[in-house]
Amino acid sequence: MSLHGYRAALAASEERFQLAVSGATAGLWDWNPQSGEVYFSPHFKGIMGYADHELPNEGRAHLDAVHPDDIGRVKQGLDMHLRERRPYDVEYRLRTKSGGFRWVQSRGQALWDDAGEPYRMVGWIMDITDRKRDEQALRVSREELRRLSAHIQRIREEEKARIARELHDDLGQQLTALKMAVTLVEHKGSNRAAPPLSQGDLRGMYAMIDQLIDSVRRIAADLRPVMLDDLGLIPAIEWLASDFSARYQVKVIRHIDVDAIEFNRECRIEVFRMVQEALTNVARHSGATEVVLDIVRRDPHCIVRVVDNGRGAAARDSRPGRHSFGLIGMRERAALLGGEIQIRTTPGSGFELTAILPLAAVEARE
Ligand SMILES: Nc1ncnc2c1ncn2[C@@H]1O[C@H](COP(=O)(O)OP(=O)(O)O)[C@@H](O)[C@H]1O
Ligand SMILES: [Mg+2]
């Protein structure tokens, strides 16, 4: 090739390079490890928030901006590549002009001379902040679900233990007493010397049987409010609210569209449990004197809202925490129905919890 030909080829190659550099979504860098000289493409500087002329073409300009927790990995990665020729591919945080950090992925390739000394290393960085954020959100949500499922297992075991205890202590004891009463009757019937059977004996046994029936009802209602299936959601909620008012001396003002919504079986229990948990939270955390409970139809949604006039909470407290599963559980229940939970609260000014549920799911035929 003639000299002219070489020049033309070089110019074309350089032009291609410039085009690639200016069009690339990656920021390019070209570094001479011997002289320390470095070239950053405008896009490289752009990722760091600088205009082309604002960031000097010096290695330090980049290394000084690497997050202190990541700089060790970056330096080690470079070292391993230059000395042992291991692939250079590192993810780290870079401080931008505004002082915030962005995540980048950096890859590069060195060239070595005959003596095995690296004389050039070229590479690119790519902004992966969004991906990192998604990964982080996914990790948090996975962790939350894992804790929730562990919690559910634990609750199940505790529930079983509680029911077993109630059956044993409550029903077991009453049945034992009843058996003793029956034995006494038998003794009186077969032993002429014993005092005769009286009305009182039988009345005592009837009273025990009534008590037994009550206990069975109470234990069953605790497991699943029978009312929910027999009378429907609204009467069950009315009962819940009255019971709550009586127990905690908190007024519950109700705005309920009776008959406006046909709650199906599945969502009855979900809505009932949500309101139950919300009221439990009011009793536990709020110190409120008044609660407003709305269950209303706002096509295409069913709105369930519990607002108290208590002390409220800092935003961080009502975010799902390590040991509080009430709100997480409510979110899960709402999500199950294709809806969501919204919380509005500031310290000192009450707590407002709203479940927004699509009527399509709430009223769906089973
Ligand atoms: N009505 C309320 N008033 C004030 N703070 C509340 C209320 N409801 C919930 N919170 C705050 O939200 C947190 C999380 O609630 P929750 O998930 O039900 O957990 P738990 O009731 O087990 O603490 C509570 O610990 C409390 O700080
Ligand atoms: Mg709670």
Coordinates of C-alpha atoms and ligand atoms in Angstrom, one line a residue:
M1 CA 0.0 0.0 0.0
S2 CA 1.2 3.5 -0.8
L3 CA 1.8 6.0 1.9
H4 CA -1.3 7.8 0.7
G5 CA -3.3 4.5 1.1
Y6 CA -2.1 4.1 4.6
R7 CA -3.1 7.6 5.5
A8 CA -6.5 7.2 4.0
A9 CA -7.0 3.9 5.9
L10 CA -5.8 5.4 9.2
A11 CA -8.2 8.4 8.7
A12 CA -11.1 6.1 8.0
S13 CA -10.3 4.0 11.0
E14 CA -10.0 7.1 13.2
E15 CA -13.3 8.4 11.9
R16 CA -14.9 5.0 12.7
F17 CA -13.5 5.2 16.2
Q18 CA -14.8 8.8 16.7
L19 CA -18.2 7.8 15.5
A20 CA -18.3 4.8 17.8
V21 CA -17.2 6.9 20.7
S22 CA -19.7 9.7 20.2
G23 CA -22.6 7.3 19.5
A24 CA -21.8 4.8 22.2
T25 CA -24.1 4.5 25.3
A26 CA -20.9 3.3 27.0
G27 CA -18.3 5.8 28.2
L28 CA -14.9 4.9 26.7
W29 CA -11.5 5.2 28.4
D30 CA -8.1 4.7 27.0
W31 CA -5.2 4.6 29.5
N32 CA -1.4 4.4 29.3
P33 CA -0.4 2.6 32.5
Q34 CA 3.2 3.6 32.0
S35 CA 2.8 7.4 31.6
G36 CA -0.5 7.5 33.4
E37 CA -2.0 9.5 30.5
V38 CA -5.7 8.8 30.0
Y39 CA -8.5 9.7 27.6
F40 CA -12.1 9.8 28.7
S41 CA -14.8 10.1 26.0
P42 CA -17.4 12.9 26.4
H43 CA -20.0 10.2 27.3
F44 CA -17.7 8.9 30.0
K45 CA -17.7 12.3 31.6
G46 CA -21.4 12.6 30.9
I47 CA -22.1 9.6 33.1
M48 CA -20.2 11.4 35.9
G49 CA -22.3 14.5 35.2
Y50 CA -19.5 16.6 33.7
A51 CA -19.3 18.4 30.4
D52 CA -16.3 17.4 28.2
H53 CA -14.1 20.3 29.3
E54 CA -15.0 20.0 33.0
L55 CA -13.2 16.8 33.9
P56 CA -9.4 16.6 33.3
N57 CA -8.0 13.7 31.3
E58 CA -6.2 12.3 34.3
G59 CA -6.5 8.9 35.9
R60 CA -7.0 10.5 39.3
A61 CA -10.1 12.4 38.1
H62 CA -11.8 9.0 37.8
L63 CA -10.2 7.0 40.7
D64 CA -10.8 9.9 43.2
A65 CA -14.5 9.6 42.3
V66 CA -14.8 5.9 43.0
H67 CA -16.8 5.1 46.2
P68 CA -14.5 4.5 49.1
D69 CA -16.1 1.1 49.7
D70 CA -15.4 0.1 46.1
I71 CA -12.0 1.5 45.3
G72 CA -10.2 -1.6 46.7
R73 CA -12.1 -3.8 44.3
V74 CA -11.4 -1.5 41.3
K75 CA -7.7 -1.3 42.0
Q76 CA -7.5 -5.1 42.6
G77 CA -9.3 -5.8 39.4
L78 CA -6.9 -3.6 37.4
D79 CA -3.9 -5.1 39.1
M80 CA -5.1 -8.7 38.4
H81 CA -5.7 -7.8 34.8
L82 CA -2.3 -6.1 34.2
R83 CA -0.2 -8.6 36.0
E84 CA -2.1 -11.9 35.6
R85 CA -4.2 -11.0 32.6
R86 CA -7.4 -12.0 34.3
P87 CA -10.5 -10.4 32.6
Y88 CA -11.3 -6.9 33.9
D89 CA -15.0 -6.6 34.7
V90 CA -16.0 -4.6 37.8
E91 CA -19.1 -3.0 39.1
Y92 CA -18.7 0.1 41.4
R93 CA -20.1 3.4 42.4
L94 CA -18.9 6.7 41.0
R95 CA -19.4 10.1 42.6
T96 CA -21.0 12.5 40.1
K97 CA -20.6 16.2 39.8
S98 CA -23.7 16.7 42.0
G99 CA -22.2 14.7 44.8
G100 CA -24.5 11.6 44.4
F101 CA -23.4 8.2 43.3
R102 CA -24.2 6.2 40.2
W103 CA -23.5 2.5 39.7
V104 CA -21.3 1.6 36.7
Q105 CA -20.0 -1.5 35.1
S106 CA -16.5 -1.2 33.8
R107 CA -14.7 -3.6 31.4
G108 CA -11.3 -3.2 29.7
Q109 CA -8.6 -4.9 27.9
A110 CA -4.8 -4.2 28.1
L111 CA -2.1 -4.6 25.5
W112 CA 1.3 -5.9 26.5
D113 CA 4.7 -5.3 24.8
D114 CA 7.2 -8.0 24.0
A115 CA 8.7 -7.6 27.5
G116 CA 5.3 -8.4 29.0
E117 CA 4.8 -4.8 30.1
P118 CA 1.3 -3.3 29.6
Y119 CA 1.5 -0.2 27.5
R120 CA -2.2 0.5 26.9
M121 CA -5.6 -0.4 28.3
V122 CA -8.8 0.5 26.7
G123 CA -12.3 -0.1 28.1
W124 CA -15.8 1.2 28.7
I125 CA -18.1 2.0 31.5
M126 CA -21.9 1.7 31.4
D127 CA -24.4 3.3 33.8
I128 CA -26.2 0.4 35.5
T129 CA -27.8 2.4 38.3
D130 CA -31.4 1.5 37.3
R131 CA -30.6 -2.2 37.2
K132 CA -28.9 -2.0 40.6
R133 CA -32.0 -0.2 42.0
D134 CA -34.3 -2.9 40.6
E135 CA -32.0 -5.7 42.0
Q136 CA -32.1 -4.0 45.4
A137 CA -35.9 -3.6 45.4
L138 CA -36.2 -7.3 44.4
R139 CA -33.9 -8.3 47.2
V140 CA -35.8 -6.4 49.8
S141 CA -39.1 -7.8 48.5
R142 CA -37.8 -11.4 48.5
E143 CA -36.4 -10.9 52.1
E144 CA -39.8 -9.5 53.2
L145 CA -41.7 -12.5 51.7
R146 CA -39.3 -14.9 53.2
R147 CA -39.8 -13.4 56.6
L148 CA -43.6 -13.2 56.1
S149 CA -43.7 -16.9 55.2
A150 CA -41.6 -17.8 58.3
H151 CA -44.0 -15.7 60.3
I152 CA -47.0 -17.5 58.9
Q153 CA -45.5 -20.8 59.8
R154 CA -44.8 -19.6 63.3
I155 CA -48.3 -18.2 63.7
R156 CA -49.8 -21.5 62.5
E157 CA -48.0 -23.4 65.1
E158 CA -48.9 -20.9 67.8
E159 CA -52.5 -21.0 66.7
K160 CA -52.5 -24.8 67.0
A161 CA -50.9 -24.6 70.4
R162 CA -53.5 -22.1 71.5
I163 CA -56.4 -24.1 70.3
A164 CA -55.0 -27.3 71.8
R165 CA -54.6 -25.5 75.1
E166 CA -58.2 -24.1 75.0
L167 CA -59.6 -27.5 74.1
H168 CA -57.6 -29.1 76.8
D169 CA -58.1 -26.6 79.6
D170 CA -61.6 -25.4 78.8
L171 CA -63.5 -28.2 77.2
G172 CA -61.4 -30.9 78.9
Q173 CA -62.1 -29.6 82.4
Q174 CA -65.8 -29.0 81.8
L175 CA -66.2 -32.6 80.4
T176 CA -64.4 -34.0 83.4
A177 CA -66.8 -32.1 85.7
L178 CA -69.7 -33.4 83.7
K179 CA -68.4 -36.9 83.9
M180 CA -68.1 -36.6 87.6
A181 CA -71.7 -35.4 87.8
V182 CA -72.9 -38.3 85.7
T183 CA -71.0 -40.7 88.0
L184 CA -72.7 -39.2 91.0
V185 CA -76.1 -39.7 89.3
E186 CA -75.3 -43.3 88.6
H187 CA -74.2 -43.8 92.2
K188 CA -77.5 -42.3 93.5
G189 CA -79.5 -44.5 91.1
S190 CA -77.9 -47.7 92.1
N191 CA -77.3 -47.2 95.8
R192 CA -80.4 -47.2 98.0
A193 CA -78.5 -45.8 100.9
A194 CA -77.5 -42.6 98.9
P195 CA -79.8 -39.5 98.9
P196 CA -82.3 -39.6 96.1
L197 CA -81.8 -37.9 92.7
S198 CA -83.0 -34.3 92.8
Q199 CA -84.0 -31.7 90.2
G200 CA -80.9 -29.7 91.4
D201 CA -78.6 -32.5 90.2
L202 CA -80.0 -32.4 86.7
R203 CA -80.1 -28.6 86.6
G204 CA -76.4 -28.6 87.5
M205 CA -75.7 -30.9 84.6
Y206 CA -77.7 -28.8 82.2
A207 CA -75.8 -25.7 83.2
M208 CA -72.5 -27.6 82.5
I209 CA -73.8 -28.6 79.1
D210 CA -74.8 -25.0 78.3
Q211 CA -71.3 -23.8 79.4
L212 CA -69.8 -26.4 77.1
I213 CA -71.9 -25.3 74.1
D214 CA -70.8 -21.7 74.8
S215 CA -67.1 -22.7 74.9
V216 CA -67.4 -24.6 71.7
R217 CA -69.1 -21.6 70.0
R218 CA -66.5 -19.2 71.3
I219 CA -63.6 -21.3 70.2
A220 CA -65.1 -21.8 66.7
A221 CA -66.0 -18.1 66.4
D222 CA -62.4 -17.2 67.2
L223 CA -61.2 -19.5 64.4
R224 CA -63.6 -18.1 61.8
P225 CA -66.4 -15.8 62.6
V226 CA -69.5 -17.9 61.8
M227 CA -71.3 -14.7 61.3
L228 CA -69.2 -14.0 58.2
D229 CA -70.7 -17.0 56.4
D230 CA -74.2 -16.9 58.0
L231 CA -75.0 -13.2 57.8
G232 CA -72.3 -11.7 55.6
L233 CA -69.5 -9.3 55.9
I234 CA -71.3 -6.1 57.0
P235 CA -73.1 -7.6 60.1
A236 CA -69.8 -9.3 61.0
I237 CA -68.0 -5.9 60.8
E238 CA -70.8 -4.2 62.8
W239 CA -70.3 -6.8 65.5
L240 CA -66.5 -6.4 65.3
A241 CA -66.8 -2.6 65.6
S242 CA -69.3 -2.7 68.5
D243 CA -67.1 -5.2 70.3
F244 CA -64.1 -3.0 69.7
S245 CA -65.9 0.1 71.0
A246 CA -67.0 -1.7 74.1
R247 CA -63.7 -3.2 74.9
Y248 CA -61.4 -0.1 74.3
Q249 CA -63.9 2.8 74.8
V250 CA -63.2 4.1 71.3
K251 CA -66.1 5.4 69.3
V252 CA -66.4 3.9 65.8
I253 CA -68.2 6.1 63.4
R254 CA -69.4 4.0 60.4
H255 CA -70.1 5.0 56.9
I256 CA -71.1 1.7 55.3
D257 CA -72.9 1.3 52.0
V258 CA -75.0 -1.6 53.2
D259 CA -76.2 -3.8 50.3
A260 CA -74.2 -1.7 47.8
I261 CA -71.5 -4.3 47.4
E262 CA -71.9 -8.0 47.0
F263 CA -68.8 -9.3 48.8
N264 CA -68.0 -12.9 47.7
R265 CA -66.9 -15.5 50.2
E266 CA -63.2 -15.2 49.6
C267 CA -63.0 -11.5 50.0
R268 CA -65.3 -11.4 53.0
I269 CA -62.6 -13.0 55.2
E270 CA -59.9 -10.8 53.6
V271 CA -61.8 -7.5 54.3
F272 CA -62.8 -8.7 57.7
R273 CA -59.2 -9.5 58.7
M274 CA -58.0 -6.2 57.3
V275 CA -60.4 -4.2 59.4
Q276 CA -59.7 -6.4 62.4
E277 CA -55.9 -5.7 62.0
A278 CA -56.5 -2.0 61.5
L279 CA -58.6 -1.8 64.6
T280 CA -56.1 -3.8 66.6
N281 CA -53.5 -1.4 65.5
V282 CA -55.6 1.5 66.6
A283 CA -56.0 -0.1 70.1
R284 CA -52.3 -0.9 70.2
H285 CA -50.5 2.1 68.8
S286 CA -52.8 5.1 68.5
G287 CA -54.3 6.2 71.8
A288 CA -57.2 7.4 69.7
T289 CA -60.6 8.3 71.0
E290 CA -62.4 8.0 67.7
V291 CA -62.3 5.9 64.6
V292 CA -64.0 6.5 61.3
L293 CA -64.7 3.3 59.3
D294 CA -65.8 3.6 55.7
I295 CA -66.8 0.7 53.5
V296 CA -68.1 2.3 50.4
R297 CA -68.6 1.7 46.7
R298 CA -66.7 4.0 44.3
D299 CA -66.9 2.3 41.0
P300 CA -64.8 0.5 39.9
H301 CA -63.5 0.2 43.4
C302 CA -64.5 -0.8 46.9
I303 CA -62.9 1.5 49.4
V304 CA -62.3 0.3 52.9
R305 CA -60.9 3.0 55.1
V306 CA -59.9 3.2 58.8
V307 CA -59.0 6.6 60.1
D308 CA -58.2 7.4 63.7
N309 CA -57.5 10.6 65.6
G310 CA -54.6 9.2 67.6
R311 CA -50.9 10.0 67.7
G312 CA -50.1 8.7 64.2
A313 CA -46.7 7.4 63.2
A314 CA -43.5 8.5 61.5
A315 CA -43.4 7.2 57.9
R316 CA -40.6 4.9 58.8
D317 CA -42.7 3.1 61.5
S318 CA -45.5 2.3 59.2
R319 CA -43.1 0.9 56.7
P320 CA -42.9 -2.9 57.1
G321 CA -40.3 -3.6 59.8
R322 CA -38.6 -6.6 61.1
H323 CA -41.2 -7.7 63.5
S324 CA -44.4 -6.1 62.3
F325 CA -46.4 -8.2 60.0
G326 CA -49.8 -6.6 60.3
L327 CA -49.3 -4.1 57.5
I328 CA -47.4 -6.5 55.3
G329 CA -50.2 -9.0 55.8
M330 CA -52.8 -6.4 54.9
R331 CA -50.8 -5.5 51.7
E332 CA -50.6 -9.2 50.8
R333 CA -54.4 -9.6 51.3
A334 CA -55.1 -6.5 49.2
A335 CA -52.7 -7.6 46.5
L336 CA -54.4 -11.0 46.4
L337 CA -57.6 -9.2 45.3
G338 CA -55.7 -7.1 42.8
G339 CA -55.9 -4.0 45.0
E340 CA -53.5 -2.0 47.2
I341 CA -53.1 -0.4 50.6
Q342 CA -52.4 3.3 51.1
I343 CA -51.2 4.8 54.4
R344 CA -51.3 8.5 55.3
T345 CA -50.0 9.5 58.7
T346 CA -47.8 12.1 60.3
P347 CA -46.8 12.1 64.0
G348 CA -49.5 13.7 66.1
S349 CA -52.2 13.8 63.5
G350 CA -53.8 10.3 63.3
F351 CA -53.4 7.3 61.1
E352 CA -55.3 6.7 57.9
L353 CA -55.3 3.4 56.2
T354 CA -57.1 2.8 52.9
A355 CA -57.6 -0.4 51.0
I356 CA -58.6 0.1 47.4
L357 CA -60.0 -3.1 46.0
P358 CA -61.3 -3.7 42.5
L359 CA -65.0 -4.5 42.6
A360 CA -64.4 -6.9 39.8
A361 CA -62.5 -9.2 42.2
V362 CA -64.6 -8.3 45.3
E363 CA -67.9 -9.2 43.6
A364 CA -66.6 -12.0 41.3
R365 CA -68.7 -15.1 41.3
E366 CA -66.9 -18.1 42.8
Ligands
LIG1 N1 -53.4 3.4 64.0 C1 -52.0 3.6 64.1 N2 -51.6 4.6 64.8 C2 -50.2 4.8 65.0 N3 -49.3 4.0 64.5 C3 -49.7 2.9 63.8 C4 -51.0 2.6 63.6 N4 -51.1 1.5 62.9 C5 -49.8 1.1 62.7 N5 -49.0 2.0 63.2 C6 -47.5 1.9 63.2 O1 -47.1 1.0 62.2 C7 -46.3 -0.1 62.7 C8 -46.6 -1.4 61.9 O2 -47.9 -1.9 62.2 P1 -48.1 -3.5 62.1 O3 -47.4 -3.9 60.8 O4 -49.5 -3.8 62.3 O5 -47.2 -4.1 63.2 P2 -47.5 -4.2 64.8 O6 -48.9 -3.9 65.0 O7 -47.2 -5.7 65.1 O8 -46.5 -3.3 65.5 C9 -46.7 -0.1 64.2 O9 -45.7 -0.7 64.9 C10 -46.9 1.3 64.5 O10 -45.7 2.0 64.7
MG2 MG -50.5 -4.7 64.0

